[in-house]
Structures are given as C-alpha cells and as structure tokens.
PDB file of C-alpha atoms in Angstrom:
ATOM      1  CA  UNK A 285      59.100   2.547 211.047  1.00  0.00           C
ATOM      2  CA  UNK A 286      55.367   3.154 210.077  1.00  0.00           C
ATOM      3  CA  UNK A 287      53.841   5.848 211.102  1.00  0.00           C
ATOM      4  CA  UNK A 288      50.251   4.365 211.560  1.00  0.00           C
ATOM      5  CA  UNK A 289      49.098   0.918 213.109  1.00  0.00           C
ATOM      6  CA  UNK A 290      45.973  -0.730 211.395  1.00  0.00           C
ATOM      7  CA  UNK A 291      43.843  -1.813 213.867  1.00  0.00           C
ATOM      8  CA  UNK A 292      41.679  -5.345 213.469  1.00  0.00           C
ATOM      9  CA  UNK A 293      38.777  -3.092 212.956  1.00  0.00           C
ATOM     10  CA  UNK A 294      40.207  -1.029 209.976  1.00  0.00           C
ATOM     11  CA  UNK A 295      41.347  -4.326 208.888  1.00  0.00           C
ATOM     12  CA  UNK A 296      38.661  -6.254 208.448  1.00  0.00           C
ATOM     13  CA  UNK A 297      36.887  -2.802 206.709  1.00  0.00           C
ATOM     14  CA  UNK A 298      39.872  -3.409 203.981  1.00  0.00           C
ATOM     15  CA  UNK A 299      38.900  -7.003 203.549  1.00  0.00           C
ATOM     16  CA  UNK A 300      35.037  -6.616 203.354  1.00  0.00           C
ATOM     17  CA  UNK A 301      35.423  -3.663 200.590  1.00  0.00           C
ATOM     18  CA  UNK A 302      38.047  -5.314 198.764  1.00  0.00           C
ATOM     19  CA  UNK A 303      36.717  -8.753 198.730  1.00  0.00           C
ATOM     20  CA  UNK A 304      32.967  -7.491 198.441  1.00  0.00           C
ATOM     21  CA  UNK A 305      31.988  -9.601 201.252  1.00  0.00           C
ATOM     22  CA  UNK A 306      30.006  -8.088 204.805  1.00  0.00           C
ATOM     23  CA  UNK A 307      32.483  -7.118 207.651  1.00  0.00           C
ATOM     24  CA  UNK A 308      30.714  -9.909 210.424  1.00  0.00           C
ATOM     25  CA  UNK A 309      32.060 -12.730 207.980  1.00  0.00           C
ATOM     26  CA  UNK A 310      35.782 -10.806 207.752  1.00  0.00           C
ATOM     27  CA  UNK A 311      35.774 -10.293 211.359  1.00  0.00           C
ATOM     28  CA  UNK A 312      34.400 -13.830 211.802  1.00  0.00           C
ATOM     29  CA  UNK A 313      37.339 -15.824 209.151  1.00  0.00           C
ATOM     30  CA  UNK A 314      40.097 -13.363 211.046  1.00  0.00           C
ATOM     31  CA  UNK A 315      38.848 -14.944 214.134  1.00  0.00           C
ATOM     32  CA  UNK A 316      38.644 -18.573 212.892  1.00  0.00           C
ATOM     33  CA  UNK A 317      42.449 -17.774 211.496  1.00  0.00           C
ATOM     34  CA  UNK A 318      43.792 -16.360 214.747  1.00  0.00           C
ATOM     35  CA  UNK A 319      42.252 -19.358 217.159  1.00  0.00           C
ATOM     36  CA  UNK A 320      43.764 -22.116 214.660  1.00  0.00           C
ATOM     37  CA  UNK A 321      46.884 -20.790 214.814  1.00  0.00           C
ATOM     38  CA  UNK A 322      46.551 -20.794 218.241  1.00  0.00           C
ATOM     39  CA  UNK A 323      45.485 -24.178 218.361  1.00  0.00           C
ATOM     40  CA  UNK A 324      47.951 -25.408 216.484  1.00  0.00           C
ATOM     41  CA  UNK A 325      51.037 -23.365 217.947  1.00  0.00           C
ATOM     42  CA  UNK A 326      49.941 -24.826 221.350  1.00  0.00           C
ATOM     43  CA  UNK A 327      50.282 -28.290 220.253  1.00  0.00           C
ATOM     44  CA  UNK A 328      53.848 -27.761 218.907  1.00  0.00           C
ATOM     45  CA  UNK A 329      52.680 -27.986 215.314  1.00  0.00           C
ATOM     46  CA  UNK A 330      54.793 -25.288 212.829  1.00  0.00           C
ATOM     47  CA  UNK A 331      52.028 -23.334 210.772  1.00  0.00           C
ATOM     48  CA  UNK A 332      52.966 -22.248 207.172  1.00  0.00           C
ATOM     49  CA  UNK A 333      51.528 -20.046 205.065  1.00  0.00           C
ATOM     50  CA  UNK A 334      54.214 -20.227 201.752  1.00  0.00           C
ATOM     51  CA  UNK A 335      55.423 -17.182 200.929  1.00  0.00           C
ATOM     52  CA  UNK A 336      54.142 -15.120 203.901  1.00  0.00           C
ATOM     53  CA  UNK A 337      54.935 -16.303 207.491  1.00  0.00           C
ATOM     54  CA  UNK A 338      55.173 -18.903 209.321  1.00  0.00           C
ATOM     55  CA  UNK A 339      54.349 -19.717 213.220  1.00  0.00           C
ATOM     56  CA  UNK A 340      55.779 -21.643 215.060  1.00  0.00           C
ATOM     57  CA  UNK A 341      56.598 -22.978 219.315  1.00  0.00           C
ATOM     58  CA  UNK A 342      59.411 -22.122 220.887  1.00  0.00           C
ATOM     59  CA  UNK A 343      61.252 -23.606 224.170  1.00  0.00           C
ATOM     60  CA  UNK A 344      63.442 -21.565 226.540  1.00  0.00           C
ATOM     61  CA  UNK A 345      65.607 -23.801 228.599  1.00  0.00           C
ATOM     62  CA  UNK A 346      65.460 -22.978 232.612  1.00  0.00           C
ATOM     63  CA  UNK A 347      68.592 -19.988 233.506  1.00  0.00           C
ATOM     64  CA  UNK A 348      69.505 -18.481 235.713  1.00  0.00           C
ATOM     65  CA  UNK A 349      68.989 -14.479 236.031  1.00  0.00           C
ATOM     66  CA  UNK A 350      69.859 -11.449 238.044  1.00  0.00           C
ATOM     67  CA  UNK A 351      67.168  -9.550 240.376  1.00  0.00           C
ATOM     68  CA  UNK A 352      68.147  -5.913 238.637  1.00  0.00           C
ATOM     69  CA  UNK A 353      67.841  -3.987 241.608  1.00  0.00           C
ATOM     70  CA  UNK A 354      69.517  -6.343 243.834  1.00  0.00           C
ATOM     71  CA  UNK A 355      71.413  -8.411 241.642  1.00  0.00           C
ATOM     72  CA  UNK A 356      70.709 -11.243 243.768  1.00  0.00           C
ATOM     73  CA  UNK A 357      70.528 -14.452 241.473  1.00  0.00           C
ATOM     74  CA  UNK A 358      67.409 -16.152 240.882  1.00  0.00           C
ATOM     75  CA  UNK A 359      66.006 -18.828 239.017  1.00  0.00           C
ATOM     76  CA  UNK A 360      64.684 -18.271 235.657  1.00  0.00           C
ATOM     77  CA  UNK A 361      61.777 -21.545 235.008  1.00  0.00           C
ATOM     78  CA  UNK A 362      61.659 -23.025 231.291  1.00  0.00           C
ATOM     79  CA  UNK A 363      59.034 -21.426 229.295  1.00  0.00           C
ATOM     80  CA  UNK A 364      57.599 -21.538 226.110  1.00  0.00           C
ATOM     81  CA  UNK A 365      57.168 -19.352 223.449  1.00  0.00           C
ATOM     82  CA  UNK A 366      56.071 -18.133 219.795  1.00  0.00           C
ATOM     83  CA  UNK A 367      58.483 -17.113 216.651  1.00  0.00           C
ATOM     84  CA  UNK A 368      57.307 -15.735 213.608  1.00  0.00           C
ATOM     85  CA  UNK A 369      58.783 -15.566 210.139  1.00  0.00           C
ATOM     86  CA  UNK A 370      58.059 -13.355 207.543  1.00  0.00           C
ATOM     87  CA  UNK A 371      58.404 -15.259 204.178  1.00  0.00           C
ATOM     88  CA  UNK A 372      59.409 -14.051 200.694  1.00  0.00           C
ATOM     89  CA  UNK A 373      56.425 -12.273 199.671  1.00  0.00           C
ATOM     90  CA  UNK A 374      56.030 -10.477 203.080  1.00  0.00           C
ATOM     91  CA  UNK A 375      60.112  -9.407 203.425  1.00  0.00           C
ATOM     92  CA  UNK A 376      59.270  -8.094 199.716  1.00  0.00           C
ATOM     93  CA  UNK A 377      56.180  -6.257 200.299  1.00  0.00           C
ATOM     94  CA  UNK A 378      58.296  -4.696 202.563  1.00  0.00           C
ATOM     95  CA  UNK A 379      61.112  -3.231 200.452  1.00  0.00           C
TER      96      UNK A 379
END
C-alpha cells in the first residue's frame, strides 16, 4: 500500500505548478468537480470519466442483521450508497 496520503491541499499545489495556474482557481475547479459529482450521484445519474473512474448510486435492499454483542436480530433499513470504478488508465497507472 502507499506509504503517504496526498492531502487536497498538496493536491491542488501539484495542479497549480503543473498547470501554471493560481492555487484559489485549483482549489476552486476541485470543488466545482467534487459538488457535481455529488449532484449527480444523488440523482441516480452514473458519472464517467473514460478511462479513469466512474461514480455511480448504489441501493442496499432492507436485511436483516445481528446485534454483535447480543446477537439479538434486528432490522437492517434499505440504504443507499456510492461505488467507484477505476478505469483503464487509472488500474494502469497503478501497475
């Protein structure tokens, strides 16, 4: 596994120096990025960026569970979630 996370700050430092632009606009696009895929994820639509991920809504179906430290049963409600995919380029990158 990696040894070091990248933080959003360090990442948008990367951007701005590699893409010449200042870090408020970096920070400001990552932002933009984030909330649309948030938008869009809540809504049920699939986002795809070809080659590198995709996003998409999940649905868990209602079960039911075990309390672990009584193992009573209880009722698990639906729920919702998030997957992510890497895509070709990403899996690669990571070779």
């Amino acid at each position: 596994m990696a040894d070091k996370t990248v933080n959003k700050t360090e990442l948008v430092a990367a951007i701005a120096t590699e893409t010449g632009q200042s870090q408020a606009v970096v920070g400001s696009v990552l932002d933009a990025l984030f909330s649309e895929l948030a938008s869009n994820v809540a809504k049920g639509t699939k986002v795809t960026i070809p080659g590198w991920l995709s996003v998409e809504q999940t649905a868990r179906a209602a079960r039911t569970g075990r309390n672990p430290q009584t193992g009573e049963a209880i009722q698990i409600a639906a729920s919702k979630g998030v997957k992510i995919s890497a895509g070709s380029k990403l899996k690669a990158a990571a070779k």
